[in-house]
GROMACS .gro file of C-alpha atoms in nm:
model
  153
    1MET     CA    1   2.231  11.163  30.045
    2LEU     CA    2   2.006  11.434  30.060
    3TYR     CA    3   1.844  11.278  30.435
    4ILE     CA    4   2.165  11.376  30.542
    5LEU     CA    5   2.198  11.636  30.427
    6ALA     CA    6   1.820  11.754  30.525
    7LEU     CA    7   1.973  11.642  30.887
    8LEU     CA    8   2.230  11.889  30.860
    9ILE     CA    9   2.042  12.138  30.803
   10GLY     CA   10   1.864  12.069  31.101
   11VAL     CA   11   2.116  12.119  31.260
   12ILE     CA   12   2.239  12.397  31.145
   13ALA     CA   13   1.862  12.539  31.232
   14GLY     CA   14   1.933  12.371  31.602
   15LEU     CA   15   2.264  12.606  31.601
   16ARG     CA   16   2.103  12.919  31.442
   17ALA     CA   17   1.770  12.941  31.366
   18MET     CA   18   1.716  13.157  31.111
   19THR     CA   19   2.019  13.012  30.906
   20ALA     CA   20   1.883  12.707  30.772
   21PRO     CA   21   1.645  12.887  30.612
   22ALA     CA   22   1.786  13.130  30.496
   23ALA     CA   23   2.066  12.919  30.301
   24VAL     CA   24   1.859  12.751  30.178
   25ALA     CA   25   1.662  13.062  30.035
   26TRP     CA   26   2.001  13.155  29.889
   27GLY     CA   27   2.013  12.828  29.757
   28ALA     CA   28   1.713  12.829  29.578
   29TYR     CA   29   1.751  13.199  29.502
   30LEU     CA   30   2.056  13.094  29.349
   31GLY     CA   31   1.879  12.802  29.149
   32TRP     CA   32   2.130  12.544  29.319
   33LEU     CA   33   1.804  12.409  29.518
   34PRO     CA   34   1.555  12.283  29.193
   35VAL     CA   35   1.220  12.431  29.381
   36ALA     CA   36   1.078  12.557  29.080
   37GLY     CA   37   0.751  12.388  29.037
   38THR     CA   38   0.696  12.220  29.394
   39TRP     CA   39   0.507  12.347  29.701
   40ALA     CA   40   0.883  12.590  29.794
   41SER     CA   41   0.925  12.729  29.480
   42PHE     CA   42   0.870  13.056  29.720
   43MET     CA   43   1.175  13.030  29.854
   44SER     CA   44   1.369  13.150  29.548
   45HIS     CA   45   1.206  13.497  29.488
   46TRP     CA   46   1.388  13.743  29.616
   47VAL     CA   47   1.130  13.922  29.921
   48ALA     CA   48   1.165  13.515  30.060
   49VAL     CA   49   1.581  13.565  30.039
   50GLY     CA   50   1.544  13.950  30.203
   51ILE     CA   51   1.310  13.825  30.468
   52PHE     CA   52   1.514  13.536  30.596
   53THR     CA   53   1.870  13.700  30.564
   54ILE     CA   54   1.730  13.986  30.730
   55LEU     CA   55   1.530  13.761  31.017
   56ALA     CA   56   1.919  13.599  31.018
   57ILE     CA   57   2.166  13.920  31.030
   58VAL     CA   58   1.893  14.038  31.322
   59GLU     CA   59   1.958  13.653  31.491
   60LEU     CA   60   2.309  13.678  31.519
   61VAL     CA   61   2.292  14.005  31.672
   62THR     CA   62   2.041  13.958  31.924
   63ASP     CA   63   2.197  13.621  32.031
   64GLN     CA   64   2.515  13.812  32.134
   65LEU     CA   65   2.346  14.013  32.429
   66PRO     CA   66   2.228  13.882  32.778
   67SER     CA   67   1.916  13.886  32.804
   68THR     CA   68   1.914  13.620  32.464
   69PRO     CA   69   1.696  13.298  32.640
   70SER     CA   70   1.801  12.993  32.678
   71ARG     CA   71   1.744  12.805  32.326
   72LYS     CA   72   1.650  12.503  32.545
   73VAL     CA   73   1.355  12.697  32.617
   74PRO     CA   74   0.940  12.548  32.511
   75ARG     CA   75   0.935  12.801  32.292
   76GLN     CA   76   1.265  12.898  32.150
   77PHE     CA   77   1.319  12.419  32.145
   78GLY     CA   78   1.022  12.431  31.968
   79GLY     CA   79   1.052  12.735  31.691
   80ARG     CA   80   1.443  12.590  31.597
   81ILE     CA   81   1.297  12.229  31.620
   82LEU     CA   82   1.001  12.359  31.304
   83LEU     CA   83   1.216  12.558  31.080
   84GLY     CA   84   1.485  12.224  31.085
   85ALA     CA   85   1.198  12.048  30.959
   86PHE     CA   86   1.047  12.332  30.698
   87SER     CA   87   1.449  12.414  30.578
   88GLY     CA   88   1.479  12.030  30.557
   89ALA     CA   89   1.103  11.987  30.347
   90VAL     CA   90   1.266  12.306  30.132
   91LEU     CA   91   1.600  12.053  30.074
   92GLY     CA   92   1.296  11.761  30.020
   93ALA     CA   93   1.051  11.939  29.802
   94ALA     CA   94   1.381  11.974  29.508
   95GLY     CA   95   1.471  11.630  29.503
   96GLY     CA   96   1.170  11.466  29.574
   97ALA     CA   97   1.134  11.323  29.939
   98THR     CA   98   0.928  11.668  30.141
   99ILE     CA   99   0.822  11.432  30.394
  100VAL     CA  100   1.134  11.197  30.530
  101CYS     CA  101   1.360  11.478  30.488
  102LEU     CA  102   1.090  11.723  30.694
  103ILE     CA  103   1.110  11.474  30.955
  104ALA     CA  104   1.472  11.436  30.868
  105GLY     CA  105   1.512  11.837  30.975
  106ALA     CA  106   1.306  11.801  31.264
  107ILE     CA  107   1.535  11.571  31.437
  108GLY     CA  108   1.914  11.763  31.336
  109ALA     CA  109   1.747  12.022  31.465
  110VAL     CA  110   1.699  11.845  31.815
  111ILE     CA  111   2.066  11.744  31.810
  112GLY     CA  112   2.164  12.078  31.705
  113THR     CA  113   1.988  12.274  31.974
  114LEU     CA  114   2.065  12.021  32.265
  115GLY     CA  115   2.490  11.960  32.141
  116GLY     CA  116   2.513  12.367  32.031
  117ALA     CA  117   2.361  12.457  32.399
  118GLU     CA  118   2.614  12.224  32.541
  119ALA     CA  119   2.901  12.333  32.307
  120ARG     CA  120   2.877  12.685  32.368
  121SER     CA  121   2.860  12.654  32.763
  122ARG     CA  122   3.194  12.473  32.665
  123LEU     CA  123   3.336  12.733  32.492
  124ALA     CA  124   3.245  13.022  32.654
  125ALA     CA  125   3.400  12.868  32.978
  126ALA     CA  126   3.739  12.783  32.767
  127PHE     CA  127   3.752  13.151  32.633
  128GLY     CA  128   3.581  13.294  32.970
  129THR     CA  129   3.285  13.432  32.826
  130ASP     CA  130   2.996  13.415  32.572
  131PRO     CA  131   3.134  13.634  32.290
  132PRO     CA  132   3.377  13.499  32.129
  133ALA     CA  133   3.171  13.124  32.131
  134ALA     CA  134   2.852  13.265  31.956
  135PHE     CA  135   3.115  13.416  31.705
  136ILE     CA  136   3.275  13.057  31.661
  137GLU     CA  137   2.894  12.909  31.638
  138ASP     CA  138   2.742  13.237  31.424
  139ALA     CA  139   3.115  13.099  31.165
  140VAL     CA  140   2.962  12.747  31.165
  141ALA     CA  141   2.626  12.736  31.103
  142ILE     CA  142   2.688  13.005  30.827
  143VAL     CA  143   2.945  12.868  30.651
  144GLY     CA  144   2.785  12.455  30.681
  145GLY     CA  145   2.453  12.640  30.582
  146LEU     CA  146   2.652  12.720  30.231
  147LEU     CA  147   2.822  12.356  30.190
  148ILE     CA  148   2.543  12.179  30.305
  149VAL     CA  149   2.240  12.381  30.036
  150ALA     CA  150   2.561  12.453  29.820
  151ALA     CA  151   2.636  11.959  29.755
  152THR     CA  152   2.221  11.944  29.742
  153ALA     CA  153   2.353  12.118  29.394
   0.00000   0.00000   0.00000
């Protein structure tokens, strides 16, 4: 079950790169993820929660801009894979399966990045503009990320 959740948090990272670590940080801070005594214990500190939350909000705002680069550009794609792997590893640290969950998170990020780009293109075509598609993607990422972390509790 933990491996599937790590894969799904990776998908969230593919949709919204910073939402996945923000959700994981909130889960650790609220005690849903027992990371105390692991390498990921820093994620339960309010500073980590604040930093990742601010970065997630900045990403949500800047993604609405017309100058936002494609998530398939190598730098953005690589960043999403790293954040998916990191978020999956934090979930894995809470359950003692860091490496396997790291890999599952990275695979999920690839799926989320490629699938999310395709889904967003189709949603934007259906709405005629991109902002409604971005808002749908934002809602799915935020709610999904929090549900995935809550499911590990």
